[in-house]
CSV table of C-alpha atoms in Angstrom, one decimal:
chain,number,residue,atom,x,y,z
L,287,MET,CA,-33.5,-65.8,-12.1
L,288,TYR,CA,-30.1,-64.5,-13.4
L,289,MET,CA,-31.8,-61.0,-13.9
L,290,LYS,CA,-32.7,-61.2,-10.5
L,291,ILE,CA,-29.5,-61.8,-9.6
L,292,ILE,CA,-27.6,-59.1,-11.7
L,293,GLY,CA,-30.5,-56.8,-10.2
L,294,GLY,CA,-29.4,-57.6,-6.5
L,295,ILE,CA,-26.0,-57.3,-6.9
L,296,LEU,CA,-26.0,-54.2,-8.8
L,297,ILE,CA,-28.5,-52.6,-5.9
L,298,ILE,CA,-25.8,-54.1,-3.3
L,299,VAL,CA,-22.7,-52.7,-5.6
L,300,SER,CA,-24.5,-49.3,-5.8
L,301,ALA,CA,-25.4,-48.9,-1.8
L,302,TYR,CA,-21.6,-49.8,-1.3
L,303,ILE,CA,-20.4,-46.6,-3.1
L,304,MET,CA,-23.4,-44.7,-1.9
L,305,GLY,CA,-21.8,-45.6,1.7
L,306,VAL,CA,-18.4,-44.9,0.6
L,307,TYR,CA,-19.1,-41.7,-0.7
L,308,TYR,CA,-20.9,-40.7,2.4
L,309,ALA,CA,-17.8,-41.8,4.3
L,310,GLN,CA,-15.4,-40.0,1.8
L,311,ARG,CA,-17.7,-36.6,2.3
L,312,GLU,CA,-16.1,-36.6,5.9
L,313,LYS,CA,-12.5,-36.8,4.1
L,314,LEU,CA,-13.1,-33.9,1.7
L,315,LYS,CA,-14.9,-31.9,4.5
L,316,ILE,CA,-11.5,-32.2,6.3
L,317,ASP,CA,-9.2,-31.4,3.2
L,318,ASP,CA,-11.3,-28.2,3.2
L,319,LEU,CA,-10.2,-27.6,6.4
L,320,GLU,CA,-6.7,-28.3,5.8
L,321,GLU,CA,-6.4,-26.1,2.6
L,322,ILE,CA,-8.1,-23.0,4.7
L,323,LYS,CA,-5.3,-23.8,7.1
L,324,LYS,CA,-2.8,-23.7,4.6
L,325,GLY,CA,-4.3,-20.3,3.3
L,326,LEU,CA,-3.8,-19.1,6.7
L,327,SER,CA,-0.4,-20.2,6.7
L,328,ILE,CA,0.0,-18.1,3.7
L,329,VAL,CA,-1.9,-15.0,4.4
L,330,LYS,CA,0.4,-14.9,7.8
L,331,ASP,CA,3.8,-15.0,5.7
L,332,GLU,CA,2.3,-12.2,3.4
L,333,ILE,CA,2.0,-10.3,6.3
L,334,MET,CA,4.9,-10.8,8.3
L,335,PHE,CA,7.5,-10.6,5.7
L,336,LEU,CA,6.0,-8.6,2.9
L,337,SER,CA,3.9,-6.5,4.5
L,338,MET,CA,1.2,-7.2,2.0
L,339,PRO,CA,-2.1,-5.8,2.5
L,340,LEU,CA,-5.0,-8.2,3.5
L,341,GLY,CA,-6.9,-8.0,0.3
L,342,ASP,CA,-3.2,-9.0,-1.8
L,343,ALA,CA,-2.7,-11.5,0.8
L,344,PHE,CA,-6.0,-13.5,0.4
L,345,SER,CA,-5.5,-13.4,-3.2
L,346,GLN,CA,-2.1,-14.6,-2.9
L,347,ALA,CA,-3.4,-17.5,-0.8
L,348,SER,CA,-6.2,-18.1,-3.0
L,349,GLU,CA,-3.6,-19.0,-5.9
L,350,LYS,CA,-1.4,-21.0,-3.3
L,351,VAL,CA,-4.5,-23.1,-2.0
L,352,THR,CA,-6.6,-25.7,-4.2
L,353,GLY,CA,-10.5,-26.8,-4.2
L,354,GLY,CA,-13.2,-24.9,-2.7
L,355,ALA,CA,-10.9,-23.2,-0.4
L,356,ALA,CA,-9.1,-21.5,-3.2
L,357,LEU,CA,-12.5,-19.9,-3.9
L,358,VAL,CA,-13.4,-18.6,-0.8
L,359,PHE,CA,-10.0,-16.9,-0.3
L,360,SER,CA,-9.5,-15.5,-3.5
L,361,ARG,CA,-13.8,-13.9,-3.3
L,362,ILE,CA,-12.4,-12.8,0.1
L,363,GLY,CA,-9.4,-10.9,-1.5
L,364,GLN,CA,-11.5,-9.7,-3.8
L,365,GLY,CA,-14.6,-8.1,-1.4
L,366,ILE,CA,-11.5,-6.5,1.0
L,367,LYS,CA,-10.1,-4.9,-1.8
L,368,ALA,CA,-13.9,-3.9,-3.8
L,369,ASN,CA,-15.1,-2.6,-0.7
L,370,PRO,CA,-12.7,-0.2,1.4
L,371,ASP,CA,-15.5,1.0,3.6
L,372,ALA,CA,-16.8,-2.4,4.9
L,373,ALA,CA,-15.5,-3.9,7.8
L,374,ILE,CA,-13.1,-7.2,7.1
L,375,ALA,CA,-15.5,-9.3,9.1
L,376,ASP,CA,-18.8,-8.4,7.2
L,377,VAL,CA,-16.6,-9.2,4.3
L,378,ILE,CA,-15.6,-12.8,5.3
L,379,ASP,CA,-19.6,-13.3,6.5
L,380,LYS,CA,-20.6,-12.4,3.1
L,381,THR,CA,-18.3,-14.3,1.4
L,382,LEU,CA,-19.1,-17.7,3.1
L,383,ASP,CA,-22.8,-17.0,2.5
L,384,GLU,CA,-22.4,-16.9,-1.0
L,385,SER,CA,-19.3,-19.6,-1.3
L,386,ILE,CA,-19.6,-22.5,1.1
L,387,SER,CA,-21.8,-24.2,-1.0
L,388,GLU,CA,-18.9,-24.5,-3.3
L,389,THR,CA,-16.6,-26.3,-0.7
L,390,PHE,CA,-18.0,-29.6,1.5
L,391,LEU,CA,-18.0,-27.5,4.4
L,392,LYS,CA,-20.8,-25.5,6.3
L,393,LYS,CA,-21.1,-21.9,7.1
L,394,GLU,CA,-20.1,-23.4,11.0
L,395,ASP,CA,-17.2,-25.0,10.0
L,396,ALA,CA,-15.7,-22.0,8.8
L,397,VAL,CA,-16.8,-19.6,11.3
L,398,ASP,CA,-13.9,-19.3,12.8
L,399,LEU,CA,-12.3,-17.2,9.5
L,400,VAL,CA,-15.2,-14.4,10.4
L,401,SER,CA,-13.8,-14.1,13.8
L,402,LEU,CA,-10.2,-13.9,12.8
L,403,GLY,CA,-11.6,-10.8,10.6
L,404,LYS,CA,-12.9,-9.3,13.4
L,405,THR,CA,-9.5,-8.8,15.0
L,406,MET,CA,-7.8,-8.1,11.6
L,407,GLY,CA,-6.7,-5.2,10.0
L,408,ASP,CA,-6.1,-2.5,12.4
L,409,MET,CA,-3.5,-4.4,14.7
L,410,ASP,CA,0.4,-4.6,14.4
L,411,SER,CA,1.6,-7.4,12.8
L,412,ASP,CA,2.9,-9.2,16.1
L,413,HIS,CA,-1.0,-9.4,16.7
L,414,GLN,CA,-2.1,-10.7,13.4
L,415,ARG,CA,0.1,-13.5,13.8
L,416,ALA,CA,-1.1,-13.9,17.1
L,417,GLY,CA,-4.9,-14.2,15.8
L,418,ILE,CA,-4.1,-15.9,12.8
L,419,ASP,CA,-2.1,-18.6,14.5
L,420,MET,CA,-5.0,-18.9,17.2
L,421,THR,CA,-7.1,-19.5,14.1
L,422,VAL,CA,-5.4,-22.3,12.9
L,423,SER,CA,-5.2,-23.9,16.3
L,424,ASP,CA,-9.0,-24.0,16.5
L,425,ILE,CA,-9.2,-25.5,12.8
L,426,ASP,CA,-6.8,-27.5,13.9
L,427,GLY,CA,-9.0,-29.0,16.9
L,428,LYS,CA,-11.9,-29.1,14.3
L,429,ILE,CA,-9.8,-31.6,11.9
L,430,GLY,CA,-8.8,-33.4,14.8
L,431,ILE,CA,-12.7,-34.1,15.9
L,432,LEU,CA,-13.5,-34.5,12.1
L,433,LYS,CA,-11.0,-36.9,11.8
L,434,LYS,CA,-12.2,-38.9,14.7
L,435,LYS,CA,-15.8,-39.0,13.8
L,436,SER,CA,-14.8,-39.8,9.6
L,437,GLU,CA,-13.0,-43.2,10.9
L,438,LYS,CA,-16.1,-43.9,13.1
L,439,ASN,CA,-18.5,-42.9,10.5
L,440,GLU,CA,-16.4,-44.8,7.8
L,441,LYS,CA,-17.0,-48.4,8.8
L,442,MET,CA,-20.7,-47.4,9.9
L,443,TYR,CA,-21.6,-45.4,6.7
L,444,ARG,CA,-19.9,-48.6,4.3
L,445,SER,CA,-22.1,-51.5,6.8
L,446,ILE,CA,-25.2,-49.3,6.6
L,447,PHE,CA,-25.3,-48.9,3.2
L,448,VAL,CA,-24.4,-52.2,2.1
L,449,LEU,CA,-26.9,-54.0,4.7
L,450,GLY,CA,-29.2,-51.4,3.5
L,451,GLY,CA,-28.8,-52.3,0.1
L,452,ILE,CA,-28.9,-56.6,0.7
L,453,LEU,CA,-32.4,-55.7,2.4
L,454,ILE,CA,-33.7,-54.3,-1.0
L,455,ALA,CA,-32.6,-56.8,-2.9
L,456,VAL,CA,-34.0,-60.0,-0.8
L,457,VAL,CA,-37.1,-57.8,-0.6
L,458,LEU,CA,-36.8,-57.2,-4.3
L,459,ILE,CA,-36.2,-60.9,-5.1
E,52,MET,CA,-21.0,2.7,-7.3
E,53,GLY,CA,-20.6,6.3,-7.9
E,54,GLU,CA,-17.9,7.7,-9.8
E,55,LYS,CA,-14.4,7.4,-9.1
E,56,THR,CA,-12.6,10.6,-7.2
E,57,ILE,CA,-9.4,11.7,-6.3
E,58,PHE,CA,-10.5,11.1,-2.4
E,59,ASP,CA,-11.2,7.6,-2.9
E,60,ASP,CA,-7.7,6.4,-2.1
E,61,VAL,CA,-7.1,8.5,0.4
E,62,LEU,CA,-10.6,9.4,2.5
E,63,GLY,CA,-13.1,7.8,4.4
E,64,LYS,CA,-16.7,7.2,3.5
E,65,LYS,CA,-17.8,10.9,5.5
E,66,LEU,CA,-15.1,12.8,4.7
E,67,ARG,CA,-15.3,11.4,1.2
E,68,THR,CA,-18.4,12.0,0.6
E,69,VAL,CA,-18.0,16.0,2.3
E,70,LEU,CA,-15.2,16.6,-0.2
E,71,ALA,CA,-16.9,15.1,-2.8
E,72,ARG,CA,-19.6,17.7,-2.6
E,73,PHE,CA,-16.5,20.6,-3.3
E,74,GLU,CA,-16.3,22.3,-6.5
E,75,ARG,CA,-15.3,19.9,-9.1
E,76,SER,CA,-13.4,22.1,-11.1
E,77,LYS,CA,-11.2,23.4,-8.4
E,78,TRP,CA,-10.0,19.7,-7.5
E,79,GLU,CA,-6.7,19.8,-9.2
E,80,GLY,CA,-5.6,22.3,-7.3
E,81,ILE,CA,-5.9,20.7,-3.8
E,82,GLU,CA,-2.7,20.5,-2.5
E,83,GLU,CA,-3.4,19.1,1.3
E,84,ILE,CA,-6.5,18.5,3.5
E,85,ARG,CA,-5.7,18.8,6.8
E,86,ILE,CA,-7.9,16.8,8.8
E,87,ARG,CA,-7.9,17.2,13.1
E,88,LEU,CA,-9.7,15.6,15.3
E,89,ASN,CA,-12.9,17.9,16.4
E,90,LYS,CA,-11.3,20.9,14.4
E,91,PRO,CA,-12.4,22.4,11.3
E,92,LEU,CA,-11.6,20.9,8.1
E,93,ARG,CA,-9.3,22.7,6.3
E,94,ILE,CA,-7.6,22.3,2.8
E,95,LYS,CA,-4.8,24.1,1.0
E,96,LEU,CA,-5.9,24.9,-2.6
E,97,SER,CA,-3.8,26.6,-5.1
E,98,GLY,CA,-1.3,28.2,-2.4
E,99,ARG,CA,-4.1,29.4,0.3
E,100,SER,CA,-5.8,27.6,2.6
E,101,CYS,CA,-9.6,27.5,3.3
E,102,PHE,CA,-12.2,25.9,5.3
E,103,ILE,CA,-14.6,23.4,4.3
E,104,ASP,CA,-18.3,23.0,5.3
E,105,GLU,CA,-20.5,19.8,5.4
E,106,SER,CA,-21.9,20.7,1.8
E,107,GLY,CA,-18.4,21.1,0.2
E,108,LEU,CA,-18.4,24.9,0.4
E,109,GLU,CA,-15.8,27.1,1.3
E,110,SER,CA,-16.8,28.1,4.6
E,111,SER,CA,-15.5,30.7,8.1
E,112,ALA,CA,-13.9,28.2,10.6
E,113,GLU,CA,-16.9,28.4,12.8
E,114,LYS,CA,-19.2,26.9,10.5
E,115,ALA,CA,-16.4,24.2,9.1
E,116,PHE,CA,-16.9,20.6,8.8
E,117,ILE,CA,-15.7,19.0,12.2
E,118,PRO,CA,-14.3,15.7,11.6
E,119,ASP,CA,-14.8,12.9,14.7
E,120,GLU,CA,-13.2,9.8,15.7
E,121,ARG,CA,-15.2,7.8,13.4
E,122,CYS,CA,-13.9,10.0,10.1
E,123,ILE,CA,-10.3,9.5,11.1
E,124,TYR,CA,-10.7,6.0,11.9
E,125,GLU,CA,-12.6,5.4,8.4
E,126,THR,CA,-9.7,7.3,6.4
E,127,ILE,CA,-7.0,5.1,7.9
E,128,GLU,CA,-9.0,2.2,7.1
E,129,VAL,CA,-9.0,3.5,3.3
E,130,ILE,CA,-5.7,4.7,3.3
E,131,THR,CA,-3.9,1.2,4.9
E,132,GLU,CA,-6.8,-1.2,2.9
E,133,HIS,CA,-7.8,-2.3,6.2
E,134,SER,CA,-3.7,-3.1,7.2
E,135,LEU,CA,-2.5,-0.9,9.3
E,136,TYR,CA,0.7,-3.4,10.2
E,137,SER,CA,1.2,-2.9,6.3
E,138,VAL,CA,2.7,0.5,7.1
E,139,GLU,CA,4.3,-0.1,10.3
E,140,GLU,CA,7.4,1.2,9.3
E,141,GLU,CA,6.2,4.0,7.2
E,142,LEU,CA,4.2,4.8,10.9
E,143,LYS,CA,7.0,5.0,13.2
E,144,ASN,CA,8.4,8.0,10.9
E,145,GLY,CA,5.3,9.6,10.9
E,146,TYR,CA,3.9,9.3,7.7
E,147,ILE,CA,2.3,6.5,5.5
E,148,THR,CA,2.3,6.9,1.6
E,149,ALA,CA,-1.0,5.9,0.2
E,150,LYS,CA,-1.5,5.0,-3.5
E,151,ASN,CA,-0.3,7.3,-6.6
E,152,GLY,CA,2.4,8.5,-4.1
E,153,ASN,CA,0.1,10.6,-1.6
E,154,ARG,CA,1.7,10.8,1.6
E,155,ILE,CA,0.0,11.0,4.6
E,156,GLY,CA,1.3,13.1,7.7
E,157,VAL,CA,-0.2,11.4,11.4
E,158,CYS,CA,0.0,12.8,14.7
E,159,GLY,CA,-1.3,10.7,17.6
E,160,LYS,CA,0.1,8.9,20.7
E,161,VAL,CA,3.9,7.9,20.2
E,162,VAL,CA,4.3,4.4,21.6
E,163,TRP,CA,7.9,4.0,22.8
E,164,ASP,CA,10.1,0.9,23.8
E,165,LYS,CA,13.8,-0.1,24.3
E,166,ASN,CA,14.1,-0.2,20.5
E,167,GLY,CA,12.7,3.3,19.8
E,168,ILE,CA,9.1,4.3,18.5
E,169,ARG,CA,7.0,1.5,18.2
E,170,THR,CA,3.6,3.0,16.7
E,171,ILE,CA,1.3,6.1,16.5
E,172,LYS,CA,-1.7,4.8,18.1
E,173,ASN,CA,-5.2,7.2,18.9
E,174,ILE,CA,-4.6,9.2,15.8
E,175,SER,CA,-5.4,12.7,16.1
E,176,SER,CA,-4.5,14.4,13.2
E,177,LEU,CA,-3.5,13.6,9.2
E,178,ASN,CA,-2.4,15.9,6.7
E,179,ILE,CA,-2.6,14.9,3.1
E,180,ARG,CA,-0.7,15.5,0.4
E,181,PHE,CA,-1.4,15.1,-2.9
E,182,ALA,CA,1.7,14.1,-5.2
E,183,HIS,CA,0.6,15.8,-8.3
E,184,GLU,CA,2.3,14.8,-11.5
E,185,ILE,CA,2.7,17.6,-13.9
E,186,LYS,CA,4.2,16.8,-16.8
E,187,GLY,CA,5.9,19.2,-18.8
E,188,CYS,CA,7.0,21.1,-15.3
E,189,GLY,CA,10.5,20.2,-15.6
E,190,LYS,CA,11.3,21.2,-18.9
E,191,LYS,CA,12.8,25.2,-18.5
E,192,ALA,CA,14.8,23.7,-15.7
E,193,SER,CA,16.0,20.6,-17.9
E,194,GLU,CA,17.3,23.0,-20.5
E,195,TYR,CA,19.6,24.5,-17.8
E,196,ILE,CA,21.2,21.4,-16.5
E,197,PHE,CA,23.6,20.6,-19.3
E,198,GLU,CA,26.7,22.4,-20.2
E,199,LYS,CA,28.6,21.6,-23.6
E,200,ARG,CA,25.9,18.8,-23.7
E,201,LYS,CA,27.4,17.0,-20.8
E,202,LEU,CA,24.6,16.9,-17.7
E,203,CYS,CA,25.8,18.3,-14.9
E,204,HIS,CA,25.1,17.4,-11.1
E,205,THR,CA,22.0,19.1,-10.2
E,206,LEU,CA,20.7,20.4,-7.0
E,207,ILE,CA,16.9,21.3,-6.9
E,208,VAL,CA,16.8,23.9,-3.4
E,209,SER,CA,12.9,24.3,-2.4
E,210,PRO,CA,11.3,25.2,0.8
E,211,PRO,CA,8.1,22.8,1.4
E,212,GLY,CA,5.3,22.8,-0.5
E,213,CYS,CA,6.9,24.5,-3.7
E,214,GLY,CA,7.1,21.4,-5.7
E,215,LYS,CA,10.2,20.3,-6.0
E,216,THR,CA,9.3,16.5,-6.1
E,217,THR,CA,7.0,17.3,-8.5
E,218,ILE,CA,9.8,19.3,-11.1
E,219,LEU,CA,12.2,16.2,-9.9
E,220,ARG,CA,9.8,13.7,-11.1
E,221,ASP,CA,9.7,15.7,-14.2
E,222,ILE,CA,13.0,16.2,-14.9
E,223,ILE,CA,13.8,12.7,-14.1
E,224,ARG,CA,11.2,11.8,-16.8
E,225,ILE,CA,12.4,14.0,-19.4
E,226,LEU,CA,16.2,12.9,-19.2
E,227,SER,CA,15.4,9.4,-19.1
E,228,ASP,CA,12.7,9.7,-22.2
E,229,GLU,CA,13.7,12.5,-24.4
E,230,TRP,CA,17.4,12.0,-23.1
E,231,GLY,CA,17.8,8.2,-22.9
E,232,PHE,CA,19.6,8.1,-19.8
E,233,ASN,CA,19.4,5.5,-17.5
E,234,ILE,CA,18.4,6.6,-14.1
E,235,GLY,CA,18.5,5.2,-10.9
E,236,VAL,CA,15.8,6.8,-8.5
E,237,CYS,CA,16.3,6.3,-4.8
E,238,ASP,CA,12.6,6.9,-3.6
E,239,VAL,CA,12.3,6.5,0.1
E,240,ARG,CA,8.8,7.0,0.8
E,241,SER,CA,7.5,6.2,-2.7
E,242,GLU,CA,6.8,9.9,-3.4
E,243,LEU,CA,8.2,10.3,-6.5
E,244,GLY,CA,7.6,6.9,-8.4
E,245,GLY,CA,4.4,5.7,-6.8
E,246,ASN,CA,4.1,3.1,-5.1
E,247,ARG,CA,3.0,-0.9,-6.9
E,248,TYR,CA,-0.6,0.5,-6.5
E,249,GLY,CA,-0.5,3.7,-8.5
E,250,ARG,CA,2.6,4.2,-10.6
E,251,LEU,CA,3.9,8.0,-11.9
E,252,ASP,CA,5.7,8.7,-14.8
E,253,LEU,CA,9.5,8.7,-14.4
E,254,GLY,CA,10.0,7.6,-18.0
E,255,LYS,CA,11.2,4.3,-19.8
E,256,PHE,CA,14.6,3.9,-18.4
E,257,THR,CA,14.1,4.6,-15.0
E,258,ASP,CA,15.1,2.0,-12.4
E,259,VAL,CA,13.2,2.7,-9.1
E,260,LEU,CA,14.4,1.5,-5.6
E,261,ASP,CA,11.3,2.0,-3.4
E,262,SER,CA,10.8,2.5,0.3
E,263,CYS,CA,14.9,2.5,0.6
E,264,PRO,CA,17.2,4.8,3.0
E,265,LYS,CA,18.7,7.3,0.6
E,266,ALA,CA,22.4,6.8,1.7
E,267,LEU,CA,21.9,3.1,1.2
E,268,GLY,CA,19.8,3.3,-2.0
E,269,MET,CA,22.7,5.4,-4.0
E,270,ILE,CA,25.4,3.5,-3.3
E,271,MET,CA,23.2,0.0,-3.8
E,272,LEU,CA,21.7,1.9,-7.2
E,273,LEU,CA,25.3,2.7,-7.9
E,274,ARG,CA,26.9,-0.7,-7.1
E,275,SER,CA,24.1,-3.0,-8.9
E,276,MET,CA,22.4,-0.9,-11.4
E,277,ARG,CA,25.7,1.2,-12.7
E,278,PRO,CA,23.0,4.1,-14.1
E,279,ASP,CA,23.7,7.3,-15.7
E,280,VAL,CA,21.9,9.6,-13.3
E,281,ILE,CA,20.9,8.8,-9.6
E,282,ALA,CA,18.0,11.0,-8.4
E,283,ALA,CA,17.1,11.3,-4.7
E,284,ASP,CA,14.8,13.1,-3.3
E,285,GLU,CA,14.9,15.5,0.2
E,286,ILE,CA,18.9,15.0,1.2
E,287,GLY,CA,20.7,16.8,3.8
E,288,ARG,CA,21.6,14.0,6.7
E,289,LYS,CA,25.4,13.3,7.3
E,290,LYS,CA,25.0,10.0,6.1
E,291,ASP,CA,23.8,11.2,2.3
E,292,ILE,CA,26.7,13.5,2.1
E,293,SER,CA,28.9,10.4,2.2
E,294,ALA,CA,26.7,8.5,-0.5
E,295,ILE,CA,26.7,11.7,-2.7
E,296,GLU,CA,30.4,12.0,-2.8
E,297,GLU,CA,30.8,8.0,-3.1
E,298,VAL,CA,28.1,8.1,-6.2
E,299,ILE,CA,30.3,11.6,-7.9
E,300,ASN,CA,33.2,9.5,-7.7
E,301,GLY,CA,31.9,6.8,-9.3
E,302,GLY,CA,31.1,9.0,-12.2
E,303,ILE,CA,27.5,9.0,-11.9
E,304,LYS,CA,25.5,12.2,-12.4
E,305,LEU,CA,23.4,13.2,-9.7
E,306,ILE,CA,20.1,15.0,-9.1
E,307,CYS,CA,18.6,15.9,-5.7
E,308,THR,CA,16.5,18.2,-4.0
E,309,ILE,CA,16.9,19.8,-0.6
E,310,HIS,CA,14.9,21.7,1.8
E,311,GLY,CA,15.8,25.3,2.0
E,312,THR,CA,14.6,29.0,0.8
E,313,ASP,CA,17.8,29.9,-1.6
E,314,ILE,CA,21.5,29.2,-1.3
E,315,GLU,CA,22.3,31.2,1.6
E,316,ASP,CA,19.9,29.0,3.3
E,317,ILE,CA,21.6,25.8,2.1
E,318,LYS,CA,24.9,27.3,3.0
E,319,GLN,CA,24.1,26.9,6.8
E,320,LYS,CA,23.4,23.6,6.8
E,321,PRO,CA,25.6,21.3,9.0
E,322,TYR,CA,27.4,18.6,6.5
E,323,PHE,CA,26.3,20.5,3.3
E,324,SER,CA,28.6,23.5,3.6
E,325,ASN,CA,31.7,21.5,2.4
E,326,LEU,CA,29.9,20.1,-0.6
E,327,LEU,CA,29.3,23.5,-1.5
E,328,GLU,CA,33.0,24.5,-1.2
E,329,LYS,CA,34.3,21.7,-3.5
E,330,LYS,CA,31.7,22.9,-6.0
E,331,ILE,CA,30.3,19.5,-6.7
E,332,PHE,CA,26.9,20.5,-7.5
E,333,GLU,CA,27.3,22.4,-11.3
E,334,ARG,CA,23.9,24.1,-10.9
E,335,PHE,CA,21.1,25.0,-8.6
E,336,ILE,CA,17.7,25.5,-9.1
E,337,VAL,CA,15.8,27.2,-6.7
E,338,LEU,CA,12.0,27.2,-6.3
E,339,SER,CA,9.4,29.3,-5.0
E,340,ALA,CA,5.7,29.3,-4.0
E,341,LYS,CA,5.4,33.0,-4.9
E,342,GLU,CA,2.7,33.4,-7.4
E,343,LYS,CA,2.3,29.7,-8.2
E,344,PRO,CA,3.7,26.6,-6.6
E,345,GLY,CA,6.8,25.4,-8.5
E,346,ARG,CA,8.1,28.4,-10.1
E,347,ILE,CA,11.6,28.9,-10.7
E,348,ALA,CA,13.1,31.7,-8.3
E,349,GLY,CA,16.4,31.3,-9.9
E,350,ILE,CA,19.2,28.4,-11.9
E,351,TYR,CA,22.6,29.0,-10.7
E,352,ASP,CA,25.8,27.7,-11.9
E,353,ARG,CA,28.5,26.0,-9.9
E,354,ASP,CA,30.1,29.6,-9.0
E,355,LEU,CA,26.3,30.9,-7.6
E,356,ASN,CA,26.1,33.0,-11.1
E,357,LEU,CA,22.4,33.4,-11.8
E,358,ILE,CA,22.2,32.0,-15.5
E,359,TYR,CA,18.0,32.0,-15.5
E,360,ARG,CA,15.0,33.4,-13.6
E,361,GLU,CA,11.6,32.9,-14.3
C-alpha cells in the first residue's frame, strides 16, 4: 500500500513539475524576446554613436545579450560580414532558419527581424534608428500579449497537469 | 568560395567578376577604376587609361563593359558593408574610404538642407583609387630630409595621382622604424594608415589620429601625444596654415604633402606664400608622374636650391 501511495505522490509531483515547465516556457520565450529587444537597442547605439557597420554592430550586440539571442545576433553579424553580396534580410532569414531552435522562440516570433533587415543598410542613420524603434515597438507588443497569455496559462497548465497526475494516480492505485 | 582578389572589398559581384578576368600580372598596376552609369568601364593602369570589356580584356570604348545601376548599387553595398549610414560624413565630402585606405570618389544627386550637404543619392559615378603600399619608395627621399643629422620640416609637392601619399606613408614608416621618431599622423580620410579593417604599415612608433580634420588634428596631436614629428596629407587651407605655425612653434618637425606641379605653382597658392617667405619648410620634395608615378623631379632646400634629382 505504501508503495502505491509513494508511486501516486511521485506521479502527481512529476505532473506538477511538467505543468510548471510548460508554464515557464512562455516566460522563457518572453526572456528571449527581451534579449532580442536589448540587442536591437545596442545595434541602434552602435549605428547612431559609432557609425559601426551592420555586421560589426550585430557582433558587438551578441556579446552583450544572453541566451539564444546572443547566438542569433552573433550568426547574423558573421553572416553579413561573410556574404557581402547577400541582402541583409536574406542573411537574417537564413540565420533564423538555422538558429531559432537554439532559442525558445518560433520563427514567426522573430520574423520582425527579417522585416527590419529589408530596411537596413541603404538608408541614413535617422532612418535606421526609426526602423529599429519600430521593430522594438512591435516586439514590445508581442511581449505584452505573451505576458497576458503566460499569466493565464500558468495557472491553467499547473492545474491541468496536477489534475491529470491525480487522475493517473487514482486509476493506477 | 573563390580565391580572394584585390577587388573583393571595393567592387560589387558583377564588376568583380569582370575585373577578376583581367590579366592577373597587371593587377598591381591598377591605379584607378572609373565606373560610370551606362558608360564604358575604364581603368588607369600604370599611368595610362584603358577600357575593359566583359571578358576582362582591354578593348575600345565601343566594346567596353557598360556598368548598369545594379553594378553601382552592388558596389556601394560592398564598399559600405551594407551600411551607408556609416559613411554619411565622408559621403557629404564626396568620397568613401574603403578597406586598406582605398578611396572611392562619388558623384550623383546632392541632397541639400539648411545645414549644408546631407548626402549624395542616385549615385552615377564612382572613382575607385587604390592605395598603394610600396615599402622602400621613400628611401631615397628620406636620405635628403636631414641636415646635420637633424630632421627638416619637409613638404612633398605633387600633382594628383603621382604618389605623394604613398611616398609620405613610406617616409613615415622609415622615420619611425629606422630612426625611432615618435610620429603623430593626422589622417583625414584614412588614406595613410588605412582604417580599422585594414591597416597600412606606418611604423612601430606612429600614432594615428584617424578621420580628424587636419588643422584640429595637428593641434590635438601636439597637445596630447607630444610627438617628435607630425605628418599630414594634402594641406593647403587657411586653417591648416595656422595649425602648421603652431606645430612648428611647439618645436615639432612637420612632414606634409600639397597638391602642386612644382615650387612655382605652390607659390601661387593663397595663404601659402607667407609660409614660403618665412622659409618655414627646409626641404621640398617635388614629384612627377613622368615615366612612372612617384618619380622625384627634384628635392630643394629652404632657399629652393636643387639638391637632388632622379
